[in-house]
């Protein structure tokens, strides 16, 4: 049975168990060797395999909480971006769901 996030947090905290979150997506993208992007979110669309692998690394390391690669999906930053807000958000959530499913 799936729990909502609030229930999960409440149970973890009341049990004295830690909640592990993922780390720096930008740093991980840089480590991958990919460098043909303007903003890290471009990789959601142009290099989804890299983003999926990063998500999987965090999951394998024991992360309970994974954030989507959407940190910079802001109007100011996207004014000259390659893709639309919708494209960035949809691709990020699709890749994240695939990583969780695998």
PDB file of C-alpha atoms in Angstrom:
ATOM      1  CA  UNK A   1       0.000   0.000   0.000  1.00  0.00           C
ATOM      2  CA  UNK A   2       1.419   3.359  -1.031  1.00  0.00           C
ATOM      3  CA  UNK A   3       1.622   6.072   1.575  1.00  0.00           C
ATOM      4  CA  UNK A   4       1.420   9.759   0.958  1.00  0.00           C
ATOM      5  CA  UNK A   5       4.545  11.770   1.703  1.00  0.00           C
ATOM      6  CA  UNK A   6       3.220  13.312   4.921  1.00  0.00           C
ATOM      7  CA  UNK A   7       2.365   9.910   6.336  1.00  0.00           C
ATOM      8  CA  UNK A   8       5.784   8.597   5.354  1.00  0.00           C
ATOM      9  CA  UNK A   9       7.544  11.537   7.052  1.00  0.00           C
ATOM     10  CA  UNK A  10       5.435  11.270  10.198  1.00  0.00           C
ATOM     11  CA  UNK A  11       6.164   7.550  10.504  1.00  0.00           C
ATOM     12  CA  UNK A  12       9.893   7.977   9.891  1.00  0.00           C
ATOM     13  CA  UNK A  13      10.216  10.790  12.407  1.00  0.00           C
ATOM     14  CA  UNK A  14       8.065   9.171  15.103  1.00  0.00           C
ATOM     15  CA  UNK A  15      10.099   5.965  14.729  1.00  0.00           C
ATOM     16  CA  UNK A  16      13.374   7.870  15.010  1.00  0.00           C
ATOM     17  CA  UNK A  17      14.334   6.812  11.497  1.00  0.00           C
ATOM     18  CA  UNK A  18      16.179   9.143   9.142  1.00  0.00           C
ATOM     19  CA  UNK A  19      14.841  10.516   5.887  1.00  0.00           C
ATOM     20  CA  UNK A  20      17.453  10.509   3.153  1.00  0.00           C
ATOM     21  CA  UNK A  21      17.160  12.966   0.267  1.00  0.00           C
ATOM     22  CA  UNK A  22      19.059  13.169  -2.992  1.00  0.00           C
ATOM     23  CA  UNK A  23      22.011  15.482  -3.526  1.00  0.00           C
ATOM     24  CA  UNK A  24      23.128  18.004  -6.102  1.00  0.00           C
ATOM     25  CA  UNK A  25      21.758  17.230  -9.554  1.00  0.00           C
ATOM     26  CA  UNK A  26      23.965  19.804 -11.272  1.00  0.00           C
ATOM     27  CA  UNK A  27      27.126  18.307  -9.814  1.00  0.00           C
ATOM     28  CA  UNK A  28      26.069  14.841 -10.888  1.00  0.00           C
ATOM     29  CA  UNK A  29      25.334  16.023 -14.432  1.00  0.00           C
ATOM     30  CA  UNK A  30      28.788  17.605 -14.613  1.00  0.00           C
ATOM     31  CA  UNK A  31      30.356  14.350 -13.408  1.00  0.00           C
ATOM     32  CA  UNK A  32      28.551  12.466 -16.191  1.00  0.00           C
ATOM     33  CA  UNK A  33      30.652  14.295 -18.781  1.00  0.00           C
ATOM     34  CA  UNK A  34      27.646  15.761 -20.592  1.00  0.00           C
ATOM     35  CA  UNK A  35      28.346  19.390 -21.395  1.00  0.00           C
ATOM     36  CA  UNK A  36      26.215  20.287 -24.402  1.00  0.00           C
ATOM     37  CA  UNK A  37      23.389  21.934 -22.466  1.00  0.00           C
ATOM     38  CA  UNK A  38      22.513  25.512 -21.596  1.00  0.00           C
ATOM     39  CA  UNK A  39      20.702  24.676 -18.367  1.00  0.00           C
ATOM     40  CA  UNK A  40      20.710  21.333 -16.523  1.00  0.00           C
ATOM     41  CA  UNK A  41      17.037  20.833 -17.318  1.00  0.00           C
ATOM     42  CA  UNK A  42      17.918  20.500 -21.036  1.00  0.00           C
ATOM     43  CA  UNK A  43      19.327  17.089 -20.117  1.00  0.00           C
ATOM     44  CA  UNK A  44      15.827  15.860 -19.190  1.00  0.00           C
ATOM     45  CA  UNK A  45      14.999  16.009 -22.888  1.00  0.00           C
ATOM     46  CA  UNK A  46      18.353  15.641 -24.639  1.00  0.00           C
ATOM     47  CA  UNK A  47      20.049  13.145 -22.287  1.00  0.00           C
ATOM     48  CA  UNK A  48      17.283  11.377 -20.350  1.00  0.00           C
ATOM     49  CA  UNK A  49      19.492   8.314 -19.863  1.00  0.00           C
ATOM     50  CA  UNK A  50      21.977  10.426 -17.891  1.00  0.00           C
ATOM     51  CA  UNK A  51      19.251  11.887 -15.677  1.00  0.00           C
ATOM     52  CA  UNK A  52      17.679   8.462 -15.148  1.00  0.00           C
ATOM     53  CA  UNK A  53      21.047   7.031 -14.148  1.00  0.00           C
ATOM     54  CA  UNK A  54      21.545   9.840 -11.624  1.00  0.00           C
ATOM     55  CA  UNK A  55      18.120   9.199 -10.111  1.00  0.00           C
ATOM     56  CA  UNK A  56      18.930   5.491  -9.898  1.00  0.00           C
ATOM     57  CA  UNK A  57      22.248   6.226  -8.188  1.00  0.00           C
ATOM     58  CA  UNK A  58      20.422   8.186  -5.499  1.00  0.00           C
ATOM     59  CA  UNK A  59      17.843   5.430  -5.074  1.00  0.00           C
ATOM     60  CA  UNK A  60      20.565   2.772  -4.885  1.00  0.00           C
ATOM     61  CA  UNK A  61      22.345   4.869  -2.249  1.00  0.00           C
ATOM     62  CA  UNK A  62      19.204   4.738  -0.107  1.00  0.00           C
ATOM     63  CA  UNK A  63      17.458   8.018  -0.834  1.00  0.00           C
ATOM     64  CA  UNK A  64      13.860   8.084   0.356  1.00  0.00           C
ATOM     65  CA  UNK A  65      13.138  11.369  -1.412  1.00  0.00           C
ATOM     66  CA  UNK A  66      14.133  12.143  -4.995  1.00  0.00           C
ATOM     67  CA  UNK A  67      13.597  15.591  -6.458  1.00  0.00           C
ATOM     68  CA  UNK A  68      13.015  16.101 -10.164  1.00  0.00           C
ATOM     69  CA  UNK A  69      15.615  17.888 -12.261  1.00  0.00           C
ATOM     70  CA  UNK A  70      13.498  21.047 -12.397  1.00  0.00           C
ATOM     71  CA  UNK A  71      15.340  23.395 -10.036  1.00  0.00           C
ATOM     72  CA  UNK A  72      15.775  26.043 -12.733  1.00  0.00           C
ATOM     73  CA  UNK A  73      12.360  25.837 -14.346  1.00  0.00           C
ATOM     74  CA  UNK A  74      11.596  29.483 -13.590  1.00  0.00           C
ATOM     75  CA  UNK A  75      10.241  32.187 -15.907  1.00  0.00           C
ATOM     76  CA  UNK A  76      13.389  34.329 -15.740  1.00  0.00           C
ATOM     77  CA  UNK A  77      15.697  31.419 -16.492  1.00  0.00           C
ATOM     78  CA  UNK A  78      13.464  30.016 -19.235  1.00  0.00           C
ATOM     79  CA  UNK A  79      13.019  33.221 -21.211  1.00  0.00           C
ATOM     80  CA  UNK A  80      15.714  32.093 -23.653  1.00  0.00           C
ATOM     81  CA  UNK A  81      15.533  28.345 -23.000  1.00  0.00           C
ATOM     82  CA  UNK A  82      15.427  25.632 -25.646  1.00  0.00           C
ATOM     83  CA  UNK A  83      12.103  24.181 -24.443  1.00  0.00           C
ATOM     84  CA  UNK A  84       8.870  25.192 -22.741  1.00  0.00           C
ATOM     85  CA  UNK A  85       8.078  24.879 -19.050  1.00  0.00           C
ATOM     86  CA  UNK A  86       5.646  22.092 -19.877  1.00  0.00           C
ATOM     87  CA  UNK A  87       8.280  20.154 -21.835  1.00  0.00           C
ATOM     88  CA  UNK A  88      10.803  20.443 -19.006  1.00  0.00           C
ATOM     89  CA  UNK A  89       8.314  19.423 -16.333  1.00  0.00           C
ATOM     90  CA  UNK A  90       6.844  16.519 -18.316  1.00  0.00           C
ATOM     91  CA  UNK A  91      10.214  15.104 -19.312  1.00  0.00           C
ATOM     92  CA  UNK A  92      11.578  15.390 -15.767  1.00  0.00           C
ATOM     93  CA  UNK A  93       8.628  13.567 -14.241  1.00  0.00           C
ATOM     94  CA  UNK A  94       8.644  10.879 -16.951  1.00  0.00           C
ATOM     95  CA  UNK A  95      12.321  10.093 -16.450  1.00  0.00           C
ATOM     96  CA  UNK A  96      11.938  10.113 -12.668  1.00  0.00           C
ATOM     97  CA  UNK A  97       8.991   7.701 -12.808  1.00  0.00           C
ATOM     98  CA  UNK A  98      10.985   5.383 -15.087  1.00  0.00           C
ATOM     99  CA  UNK A  99      13.932   5.374 -12.667  1.00  0.00           C
ATOM    100  CA  UNK A 100      11.664   4.514  -9.743  1.00  0.00           C
ATOM    101  CA  UNK A 101       9.932   1.764 -11.722  1.00  0.00           C
ATOM    102  CA  UNK A 102      13.195   0.067 -12.808  1.00  0.00           C
TER     103      UNK A 102
END
